[in-house]
Tab-separated table of C-alpha atoms in Angstrom:
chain	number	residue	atom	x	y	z
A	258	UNK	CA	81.420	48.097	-69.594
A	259	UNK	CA	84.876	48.882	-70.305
A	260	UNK	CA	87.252	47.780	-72.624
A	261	UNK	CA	90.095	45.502	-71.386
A	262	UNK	CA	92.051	48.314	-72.774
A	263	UNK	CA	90.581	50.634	-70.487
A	264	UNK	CA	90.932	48.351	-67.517
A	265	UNK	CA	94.496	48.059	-67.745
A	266	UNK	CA	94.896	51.852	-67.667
A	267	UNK	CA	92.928	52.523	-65.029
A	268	UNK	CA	94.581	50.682	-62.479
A	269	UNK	CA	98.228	51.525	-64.111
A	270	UNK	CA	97.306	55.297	-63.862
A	271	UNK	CA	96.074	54.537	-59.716
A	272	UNK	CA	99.692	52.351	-59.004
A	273	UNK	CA	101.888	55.120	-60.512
A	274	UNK	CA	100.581	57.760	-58.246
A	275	UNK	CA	100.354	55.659	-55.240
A	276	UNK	CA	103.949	54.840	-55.435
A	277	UNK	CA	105.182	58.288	-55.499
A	278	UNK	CA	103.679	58.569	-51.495
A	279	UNK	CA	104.976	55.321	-50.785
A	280	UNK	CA	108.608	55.027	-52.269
A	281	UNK	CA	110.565	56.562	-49.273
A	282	UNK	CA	109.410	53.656	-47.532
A	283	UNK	CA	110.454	50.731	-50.192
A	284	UNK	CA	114.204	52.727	-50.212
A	285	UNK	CA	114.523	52.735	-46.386
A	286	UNK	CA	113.327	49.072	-46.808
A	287	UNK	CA	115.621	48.207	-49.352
A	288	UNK	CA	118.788	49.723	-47.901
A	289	UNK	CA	117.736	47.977	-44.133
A	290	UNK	CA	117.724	44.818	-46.196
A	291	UNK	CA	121.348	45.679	-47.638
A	292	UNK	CA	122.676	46.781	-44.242
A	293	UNK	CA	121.812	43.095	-43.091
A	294	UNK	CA	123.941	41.752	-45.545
A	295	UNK	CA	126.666	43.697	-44.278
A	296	UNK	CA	126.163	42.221	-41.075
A	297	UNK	CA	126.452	38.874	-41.883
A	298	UNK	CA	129.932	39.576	-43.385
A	299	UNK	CA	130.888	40.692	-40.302
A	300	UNK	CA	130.885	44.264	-41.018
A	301	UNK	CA	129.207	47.372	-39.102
A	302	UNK	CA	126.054	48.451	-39.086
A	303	UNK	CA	125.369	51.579	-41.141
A	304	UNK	CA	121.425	52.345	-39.982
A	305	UNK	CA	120.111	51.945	-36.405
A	306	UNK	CA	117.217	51.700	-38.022
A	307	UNK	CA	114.145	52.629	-40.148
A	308	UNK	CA	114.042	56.075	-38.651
A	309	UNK	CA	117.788	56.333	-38.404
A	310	UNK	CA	118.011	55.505	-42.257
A	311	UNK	CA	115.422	58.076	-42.944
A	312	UNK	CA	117.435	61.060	-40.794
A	313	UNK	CA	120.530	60.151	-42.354
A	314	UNK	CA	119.049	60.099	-45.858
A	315	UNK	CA	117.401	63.464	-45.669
A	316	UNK	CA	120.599	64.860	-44.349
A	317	UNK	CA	122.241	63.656	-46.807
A	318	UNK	CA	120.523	64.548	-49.777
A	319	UNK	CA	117.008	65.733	-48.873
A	320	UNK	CA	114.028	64.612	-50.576
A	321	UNK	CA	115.612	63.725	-53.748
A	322	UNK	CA	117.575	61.043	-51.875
A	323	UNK	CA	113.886	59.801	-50.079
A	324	UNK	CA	112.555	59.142	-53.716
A	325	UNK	CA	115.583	57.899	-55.782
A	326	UNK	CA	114.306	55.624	-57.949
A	327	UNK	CA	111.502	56.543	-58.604
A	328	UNK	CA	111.206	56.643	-62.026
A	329	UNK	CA	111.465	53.438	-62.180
A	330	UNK	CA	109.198	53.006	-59.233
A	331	UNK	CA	106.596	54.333	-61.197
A	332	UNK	CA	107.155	52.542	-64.484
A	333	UNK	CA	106.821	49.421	-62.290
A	334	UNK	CA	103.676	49.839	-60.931
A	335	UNK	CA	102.270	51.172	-63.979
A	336	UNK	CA	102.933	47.955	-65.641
A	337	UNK	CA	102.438	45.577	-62.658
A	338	UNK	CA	98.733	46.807	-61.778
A	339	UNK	CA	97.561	46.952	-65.578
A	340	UNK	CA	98.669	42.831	-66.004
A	341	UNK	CA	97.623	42.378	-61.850
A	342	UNK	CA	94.244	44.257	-62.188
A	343	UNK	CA	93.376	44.774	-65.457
A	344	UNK	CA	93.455	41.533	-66.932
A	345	UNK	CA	91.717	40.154	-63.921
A	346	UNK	CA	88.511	39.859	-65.567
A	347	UNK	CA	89.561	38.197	-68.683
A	348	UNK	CA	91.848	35.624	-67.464
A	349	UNK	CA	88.643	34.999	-65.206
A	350	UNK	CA	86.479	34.653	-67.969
A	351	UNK	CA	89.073	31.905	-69.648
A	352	UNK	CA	89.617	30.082	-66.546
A	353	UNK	CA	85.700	30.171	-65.943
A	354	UNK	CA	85.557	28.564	-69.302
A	355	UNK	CA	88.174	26.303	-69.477
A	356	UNK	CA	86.636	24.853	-66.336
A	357	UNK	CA	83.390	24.384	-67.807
A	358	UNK	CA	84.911	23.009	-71.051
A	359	UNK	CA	86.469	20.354	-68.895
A	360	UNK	CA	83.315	19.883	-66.676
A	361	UNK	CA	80.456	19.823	-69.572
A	362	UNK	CA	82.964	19.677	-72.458
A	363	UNK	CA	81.346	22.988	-74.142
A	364	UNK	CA	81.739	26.374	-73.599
A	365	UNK	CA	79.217	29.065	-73.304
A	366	UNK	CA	79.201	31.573	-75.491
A	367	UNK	CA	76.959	34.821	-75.832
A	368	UNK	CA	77.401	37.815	-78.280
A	369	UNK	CA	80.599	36.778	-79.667
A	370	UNK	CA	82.518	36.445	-75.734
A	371	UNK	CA	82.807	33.530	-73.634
A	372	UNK	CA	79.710	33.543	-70.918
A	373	UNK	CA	80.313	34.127	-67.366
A	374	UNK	CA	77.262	32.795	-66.235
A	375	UNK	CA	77.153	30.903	-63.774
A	376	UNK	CA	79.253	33.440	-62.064
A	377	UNK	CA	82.534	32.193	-61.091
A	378	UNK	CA	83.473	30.195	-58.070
A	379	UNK	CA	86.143	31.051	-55.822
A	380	UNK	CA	88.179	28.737	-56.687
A	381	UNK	CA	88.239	30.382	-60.173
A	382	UNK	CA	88.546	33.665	-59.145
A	383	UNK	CA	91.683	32.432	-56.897
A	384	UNK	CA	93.231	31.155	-59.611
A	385	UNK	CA	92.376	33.841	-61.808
A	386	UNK	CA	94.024	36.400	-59.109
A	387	UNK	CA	97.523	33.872	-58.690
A	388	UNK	CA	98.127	34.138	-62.612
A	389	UNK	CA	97.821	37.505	-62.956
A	390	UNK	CA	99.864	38.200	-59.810
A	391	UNK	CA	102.623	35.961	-61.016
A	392	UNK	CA	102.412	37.270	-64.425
A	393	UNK	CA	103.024	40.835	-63.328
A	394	UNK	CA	105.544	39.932	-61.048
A	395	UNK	CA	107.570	38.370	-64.455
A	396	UNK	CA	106.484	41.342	-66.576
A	397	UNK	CA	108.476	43.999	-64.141
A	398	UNK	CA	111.168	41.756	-63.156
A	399	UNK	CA	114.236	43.688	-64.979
A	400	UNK	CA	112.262	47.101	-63.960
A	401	UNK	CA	112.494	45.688	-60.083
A	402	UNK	CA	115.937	44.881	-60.510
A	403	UNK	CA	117.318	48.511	-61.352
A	404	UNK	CA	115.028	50.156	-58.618
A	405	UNK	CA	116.776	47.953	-56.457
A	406	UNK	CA	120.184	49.101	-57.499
A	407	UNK	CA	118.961	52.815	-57.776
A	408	UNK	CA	117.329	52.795	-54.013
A	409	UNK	CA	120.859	51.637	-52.969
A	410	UNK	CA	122.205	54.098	-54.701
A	411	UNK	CA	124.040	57.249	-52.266
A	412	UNK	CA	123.021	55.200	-49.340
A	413	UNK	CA	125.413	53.380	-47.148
A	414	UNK	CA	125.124	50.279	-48.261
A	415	UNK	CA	125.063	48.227	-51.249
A	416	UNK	CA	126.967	48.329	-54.368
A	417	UNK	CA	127.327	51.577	-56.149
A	418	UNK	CA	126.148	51.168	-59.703
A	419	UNK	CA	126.347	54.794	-61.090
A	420	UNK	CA	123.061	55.213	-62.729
A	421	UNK	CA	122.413	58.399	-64.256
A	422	UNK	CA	119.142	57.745	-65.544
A	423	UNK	CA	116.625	55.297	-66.510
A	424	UNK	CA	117.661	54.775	-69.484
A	425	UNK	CA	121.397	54.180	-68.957
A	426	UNK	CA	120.698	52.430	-66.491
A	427	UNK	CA	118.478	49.750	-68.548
A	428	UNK	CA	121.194	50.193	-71.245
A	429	UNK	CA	123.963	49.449	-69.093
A	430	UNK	CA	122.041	46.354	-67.604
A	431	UNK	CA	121.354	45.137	-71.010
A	432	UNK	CA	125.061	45.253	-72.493
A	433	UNK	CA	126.895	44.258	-69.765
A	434	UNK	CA	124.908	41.399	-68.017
A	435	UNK	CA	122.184	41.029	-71.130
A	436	UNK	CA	119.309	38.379	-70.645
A	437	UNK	CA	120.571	36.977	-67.083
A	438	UNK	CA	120.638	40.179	-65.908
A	439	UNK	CA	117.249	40.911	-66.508
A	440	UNK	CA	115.570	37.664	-65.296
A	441	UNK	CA	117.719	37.811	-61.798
A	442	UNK	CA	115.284	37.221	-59.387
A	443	UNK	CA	112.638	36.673	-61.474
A	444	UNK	CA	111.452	33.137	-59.213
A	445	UNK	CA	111.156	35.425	-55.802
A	446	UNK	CA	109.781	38.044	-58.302
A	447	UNK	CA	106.709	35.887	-59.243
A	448	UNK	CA	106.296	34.394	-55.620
A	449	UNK	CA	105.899	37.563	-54.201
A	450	UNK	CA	103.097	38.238	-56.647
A	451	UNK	CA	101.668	34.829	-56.405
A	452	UNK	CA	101.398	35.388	-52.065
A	453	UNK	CA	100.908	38.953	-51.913
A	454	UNK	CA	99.106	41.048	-54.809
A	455	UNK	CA	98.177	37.914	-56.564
A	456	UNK	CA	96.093	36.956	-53.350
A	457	UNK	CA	95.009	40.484	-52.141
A	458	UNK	CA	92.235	40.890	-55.376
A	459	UNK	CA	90.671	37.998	-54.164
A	460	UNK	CA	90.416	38.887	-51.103
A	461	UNK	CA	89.153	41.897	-51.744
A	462	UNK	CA	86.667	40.662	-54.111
A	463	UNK	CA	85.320	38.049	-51.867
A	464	UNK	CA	84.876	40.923	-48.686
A	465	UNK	CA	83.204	43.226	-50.965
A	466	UNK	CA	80.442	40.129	-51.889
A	467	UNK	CA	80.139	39.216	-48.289
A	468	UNK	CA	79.517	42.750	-47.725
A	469	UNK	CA	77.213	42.996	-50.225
A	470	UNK	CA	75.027	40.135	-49.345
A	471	UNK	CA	74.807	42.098	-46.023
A	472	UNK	CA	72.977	45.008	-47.106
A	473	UNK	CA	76.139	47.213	-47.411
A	474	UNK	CA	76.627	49.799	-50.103
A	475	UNK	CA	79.271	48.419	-52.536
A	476	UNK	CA	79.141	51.480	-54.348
A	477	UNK	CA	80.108	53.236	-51.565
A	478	UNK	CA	84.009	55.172	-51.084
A	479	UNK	CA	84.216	53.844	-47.715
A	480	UNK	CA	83.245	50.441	-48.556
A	481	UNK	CA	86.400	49.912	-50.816
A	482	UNK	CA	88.450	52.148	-48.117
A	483	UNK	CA	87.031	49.649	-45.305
């Protein structure tokens, strides 16, 4: 089996490369979202829409404008996969046993680690899936805020912040807005991992079982495609 160590990398190594096919479509997202605003000020529309954003983008600064950001696009994933999958399993073993220790007031334990037997209920697993969602939605919060900014950033909308780099960028975040800065948003943050990735493992999980007790190949590439 492998170590929690391991776990967390895994998944970390999988999010980072997934988001570099995928970012385009969080900045044309992000910059739709911003154009809104500027509607409900009363002001004009910049972007027809998602396409129109895209056309203008690329003619405007190719495919380094498409993936602005995404630095820091990575760096979140990285981080918000190893806490949303790879601590999965432990914080499933401790809520399996905190809910025996409440049912039977003792706690299995077997070669020096809690026991997971019997295996745990849905209910756990849920809950298991929620923390670790809304945990990695907290961990990446200040990384979530500057892609934000840099996504906006040489589009039409939205508040120019300058960024440079990564690094400035976090500096300048830091010294000029310090701790409030970094925890803005934070509450929507963890929400959106509570509803969305904090839910999806369990759903996953629970398929792949049903699936299983069905005769179907869990091993399998296209079951975890399908």
């Amino acid at each position: 089996s492998m170590s929690v160590l391991e776990g967390m990398l895994l998944p970390a190594i999988a999010g980072g490369v997934a988001v570099c096919f995928s970012h385009p479509l969080e900045l044309i997202k992000t910059r739709l979202q911003l154009d809104n605003e500027r509607v409900a000020r009363g002001t004009a529309r910049q972007y027809a829409g998602p396409i129109d954003c895209l056309i203008q983008t690329w003619r405007s600064a190719g495919i380094a404008g498409l993936q602005r950001g995404l630095g820091l696009g990575v760096v979140r994933e990285v981080f918000f996969n190893a806490v949303r999958i790879g601590l999965f399993d432990p914080i499933l073993l401790g809520v399996h046993a905190g809910t025996n220790l409440l049912r039977s007031g003792q706690v299995e334990v077997q070669d020096g680690s809690l026991r997971a037997s019997p295996a745990p209920s849905a209910q756990e697993r849920t809950a298991a899936g929620l923390i670790c969602g809304g945990l990695g939605g907290c961990v990446v919060n200040p990384v979530e805020v500057l892609k934000t900014r840099m996504q906006a950033q040489g589009g039409s909308t939205g508040y120019q912040h300058g960024y440079t780099s990564v690094s400035s960028a976090l500096a300048e975040l830091v010294r000029k807005e310090g701790l409030a800065g970094c925890v803005q948003g934070m509450s929507t943050s963890i929400l959106r991992g509570l509803l969305g990735p904090g839910s999806q493992l369990v759903a996953y999980n629970e398929m792949k079982a049903a699936a299983a007790a069905r005769g179907v190949d869990t091993a399998a590439v296209s079951t975890h495609i399908g």
